[in-house]
mmCIF file with all atom_site columns, C-alpha atoms in Angstrom:
data_model
loop_
_atom_site.group_PDB
_atom_site.id
_atom_site.type_symbol
_atom_site.label_atom_id
_atom_site.label_alt_id
_atom_site.label_comp_id
_atom_site.label_asym_id
_atom_site.label_entity_id
_atom_site.label_seq_id
_atom_site.pdbx_PDB_ins_code
_atom_site.Cartn_x
_atom_site.Cartn_y
_atom_site.Cartn_z
_atom_site.occupancy
_atom_site.B_iso_or_equiv
_atom_site.pdbx_formal_charge
_atom_site.auth_seq_id
_atom_site.auth_comp_id
_atom_site.auth_asym_id
_atom_site.auth_atom_id
_atom_site.pdbx_PDB_model_num
ATOM 1  C CA . THR A 1 1  ? 25.525 -49.559 34.856 1.00 95.00 ? 1  THR A CA 1
ATOM 2  C CA . VAL A 1 2  ? 28.119 -51.941 33.466 1.00 98.00 ? 2  VAL A CA 1
ATOM 3  C CA . TRP A 1 3  ? 31.468 -52.775 34.846 1.00 98.00 ? 3  TRP A CA 1
ATOM 4  C CA . GLY A 1 4  ? 34.017 -54.609 32.614 1.00 97.00 ? 4  GLY A CA 1
ATOM 5  C CA . THR A 1 5  ? 34.278 -55.756 28.976 1.00 96.00 ? 5  THR A CA 1
ATOM 6  C CA . GLY A 1 6  ? 33.353 -59.245 27.791 1.00 93.00 ? 6  GLY A CA 1
ATOM 7  C CA . VAL A 1 7  ? 33.320 -60.387 31.505 1.00 95.00 ? 7  VAL A CA 1
ATOM 8  C CA . TYR A 1 8  ? 31.304 -58.167 33.790 1.00 97.00 ? 8  TYR A CA 1
ATOM 9  C CA . THR A 1 9  ? 30.815 -57.786 37.483 1.00 98.00 ? 9  THR A CA 1
ATOM 10 C CA . ASP A 1 10 ? 27.794 -59.709 38.667 1.00 97.00 ? 10 ASP A CA 1
ATOM 11 C CA . ASP A 1 11 ? 26.003 -56.474 39.740 1.00 97.00 ? 11 ASP A CA 1
ATOM 12 C CA . SER A 1 12 ? 26.253 -55.034 36.259 1.00 98.00 ? 12 SER A CA 1
ATOM 13 C CA . SER A 1 13 ? 23.120 -54.575 34.151 1.00 97.00 ? 13 SER A CA 1
ATOM 14 C CA . VAL A 1 14 ? 22.605 -57.777 32.245 1.00 96.00 ? 14 VAL A CA 1
ATOM 15 C CA . CYS A 1 15 ? 20.895 -56.267 29.177 1.00 95.00 ? 15 CYS A CA 1
ATOM 16 C CA . SER A 1 16 ? 23.250 -53.359 28.901 1.00 97.00 ? 16 SER A CA 1
ATOM 17 C CA . ALA A 1 17 ? 26.165 -55.831 29.191 1.00 97.00 ? 17 ALA A CA 1
ATOM 18 C CA . ALA A 1 18 ? 24.612 -57.899 26.394 1.00 94.00 ? 18 ALA A CA 1
ATOM 19 C CA . ILE A 1 19 ? 24.237 -54.739 24.155 1.00 95.00 ? 19 ILE A CA 1
ATOM 20 C CA . HIS A 1 20 ? 27.758 -53.804 25.161 1.00 95.00 ? 20 HIS A CA 1
ATOM 21 C CA . ASN A 1 21 ? 29.083 -57.267 24.081 1.00 91.00 ? 21 ASN A CA 1
ATOM 22 C CA . GLY A 1 22 ? 27.170 -57.154 20.742 1.00 90.00 ? 22 GLY A CA 1
ATOM 23 C CA . MET A 1 23 ? 24.953 -60.013 21.606 1.00 86.00 ? 23 MET A CA 1
ATOM 24 C CA . VAL A 1 24 ? 21.608 -58.081 21.249 1.00 89.00 ? 24 VAL A CA 1
ATOM 25 C CA . THR A 1 25 ? 20.370 -54.660 20.257 1.00 91.00 ? 25 THR A CA 1
ATOM 26 C CA . SER A 1 26 ? 18.298 -52.208 22.417 1.00 90.00 ? 26 SER A CA 1
ATOM 27 C CA . GLU A 1 27 ? 15.292 -53.818 20.749 1.00 91.00 ? 27 GLU A CA 1
ATOM 28 C CA . GLY A 1 28 ? 16.135 -57.115 22.368 1.00 87.00 ? 28 GLY A CA 1
ATOM 29 C CA . GLY A 1 29 ? 17.373 -60.588 21.429 1.00 84.00 ? 29 GLY A CA 1
ATOM 30 C CA . VAL A 1 30 ? 18.334 -63.913 22.721 1.00 83.00 ? 30 VAL A CA 1
ATOM 31 C CA . PHE A 1 31 ? 21.606 -64.642 24.536 1.00 86.00 ? 31 PHE A CA 1
ATOM 32 C CA . THR A 1 32 ? 22.997 -66.985 27.341 1.00 84.00 ? 32 THR A CA 1
ATOM 33 C CA . LEU A 1 33 ? 24.289 -65.678 30.651 1.00 88.00 ? 33 LEU A CA 1
ATOM 34 C CA . VAL A 1 34 ? 27.240 -67.645 32.095 1.00 86.00 ? 34 VAL A CA 1
ATOM 35 C CA . VAL A 1 35 ? 28.316 -67.067 35.663 1.00 90.00 ? 35 VAL A CA 1
ATOM 36 C CA . VAL A 1 36 ? 32.102 -67.200 35.947 1.00 90.00 ? 36 VAL A CA 1
ATOM 37 C CA . PRO A 1 37 ? 34.631 -66.549 38.718 1.00 92.00 ? 37 PRO A CA 1
ATOM 38 C CA . GLY A 1 38 ? 35.458 -62.986 39.725 1.00 95.00 ? 38 GLY A CA 1
ATOM 39 C CA . ARG A 1 39 ? 38.404 -61.097 38.304 1.00 96.00 ? 39 ARG A CA 1
ATOM 40 C CA . ASP A 1 40 ? 41.112 -58.933 39.728 1.00 97.00 ? 40 ASP A CA 1
ATOM 41 C CA . SER A 1 41 ? 40.119 -56.061 37.562 1.00 97.00 ? 41 SER A CA 1
ATOM 42 C CA . TYR A 1 42 ? 37.509 -54.981 34.969 1.00 97.00 ? 42 TYR A CA 1
ATOM 43 C CA . GLN A 1 43 ? 38.465 -52.848 31.993 1.00 97.00 ? 43 GLN A CA 1
ATOM 44 C CA . ALA A 1 44 ? 36.335 -49.939 30.752 1.00 98.00 ? 44 ALA A CA 1
ATOM 45 C CA . THR A 1 45 ? 35.418 -49.671 27.010 1.00 97.00 ? 45 THR A CA 1
ATOM 46 C CA . GLN A 1 46 ? 32.742 -48.154 24.773 1.00 97.00 ? 46 GLN A CA 1
ATOM 47 C CA . ARG A 1 47 ? 30.999 -50.628 22.466 1.00 96.00 ? 47 ARG A CA 1
ATOM 48 C CA . HIS A 1 48 ? 27.616 -50.455 20.551 1.00 95.00 ? 48 HIS A CA 1
ATOM 49 C CA . GLY A 1 49 ? 26.708 -47.229 22.358 1.00 96.00 ? 49 GLY A CA 1
ATOM 50 C CA . VAL A 1 50 ? 27.282 -48.490 25.804 1.00 97.00 ? 50 VAL A CA 1
ATOM 51 C CA . SER A 1 51 ? 30.071 -47.335 27.967 1.00 98.00 ? 51 SER A CA 1
ATOM 52 C CA . SER A 1 52 ? 31.361 -49.650 30.649 1.00 98.00 ? 52 SER A CA 1
ATOM 53 C CA . SER A 1 53 ? 33.339 -48.656 33.687 1.00 98.00 ? 53 SER A CA 1
ATOM 54 C CA . THR A 1 54 ? 36.507 -49.939 35.317 1.00 98.00 ? 54 THR A CA 1
ATOM 55 C CA . TRP A 1 55 ? 36.326 -51.783 38.626 1.00 98.00 ? 55 TRP A CA 1
ATOM 56 C CA . ALA A 1 56 ? 38.800 -53.484 40.925 1.00 97.00 ? 56 ALA A CA 1
ATOM 57 C CA . ARG A 1 57 ? 38.640 -57.034 42.299 1.00 97.00 ? 57 ARG A CA 1
ATOM 58 C CA . TRP A 1 58 ? 35.113 -58.393 42.412 1.00 97.00 ? 58 TRP A CA 1
ATOM 59 C CA . GLY A 1 59 ? 34.025 -61.908 43.729 1.00 95.00 ? 59 GLY A CA 1
ATOM 60 C CA . ARG A 1 60 ? 31.717 -62.959 40.924 1.00 95.00 ? 60 ARG A CA 1
ATOM 61 C CA . SER A 1 61 ? 31.217 -62.216 37.152 1.00 96.00 ? 61 SER A CA 1
ATOM 62 C CA . PHE A 1 62 ? 29.237 -63.195 34.313 1.00 94.00 ? 62 PHE A CA 1
ATOM 63 C CA . ALA A 1 63 ? 29.659 -63.222 30.461 1.00 91.00 ? 63 ALA A CA 1
ATOM 64 C CA . VAL A 1 64 ? 26.832 -62.917 27.957 1.00 87.00 ? 64 VAL A CA 1
ATOM 65 C CA . ILE A 1 65 ? 27.280 -65.079 24.839 1.00 81.00 ? 65 ILE A CA 1
ATOM 66 C CA . LEU A 1 66 ? 25.316 -66.412 21.930 1.00 75.00 ? 66 LEU A CA 1
ATOM 67 C CA . SER A 1 67 ? 23.451 -69.542 22.882 1.00 66.00 ? 67 SER A CA 1
ATOM 68 C CA . GLY A 1 68 ? 25.604 -72.632 22.137 1.00 63.00 ? 68 GLY A CA 1
ATOM 69 C CA . ALA A 1 69 ? 28.993 -70.836 22.822 1.00 63.00 ? 69 ALA A CA 1
ATOM 70 C CA . GLU A 1 70 ? 29.137 -71.856 26.482 1.00 63.00 ? 70 GLU A CA 1
ATOM 71 C CA . GLU A 1 71 ? 32.160 -74.064 25.951 1.00 64.00 ? 71 GLU A CA 1
ATOM 72 C CA . THR A 1 72 ? 34.235 -71.077 24.642 1.00 68.00 ? 72 THR A CA 1
ATOM 73 C CA . VAL A 1 73 ? 33.501 -69.071 27.766 1.00 64.00 ? 73 VAL A CA 1
ATOM 74 C CA . TRP A 1 74 ? 34.362 -71.850 30.118 1.00 64.00 ? 74 TRP A CA 1
ATOM 75 C CA . ARG A 1 75 ? 37.647 -72.334 28.468 1.00 68.00 ? 75 ARG A CA 1
ATOM 76 C CA . ALA A 1 76 ? 38.323 -68.664 28.583 1.00 67.00 ? 76 ALA A CA 1
ATOM 77 C CA . ALA A 1 77 ? 37.707 -68.720 32.294 1.00 65.00 ? 77 ALA A CA 1
ATOM 78 C CA . GLY A 1 78 ? 40.344 -71.426 32.752 1.00 66.00 ? 78 GLY A CA 1
ATOM 79 C CA . TYR A 1 79 ? 38.103 -74.443 33.199 1.00 64.00 ? 79 TYR A CA 1
ATOM 80 C CA . VAL A 1 80 ? 38.853 -77.753 31.464 1.00 61.00 ? 80 VAL A CA 1
ATOM 81 C CA . VAL A 1 81 ? 35.848 -78.690 29.368 1.00 55.00 ? 81 VAL A CA 1
ATOM 82 C CA . PRO A 1 82 ? 35.544 -82.473 28.452 1.00 49.00 ? 82 PRO A CA 1
#
């Protein structure tokens, strides 16, 4: 099960979230998982054959990104990257 879009609750399926976000296919692939702060809400969408669900406030989240794109995620989460 996957909750969210782009940023997912930390109890979401990591591989399903990576497929949902277009980082890998059902046959696999390489990506980076970045733990980010929780969100007030998580939006549901259907992407790449995976349906995500909505969820309310959750304490921790993660994003799945292509390796080398960590800085983009940190900036999107509101962190200052030197």
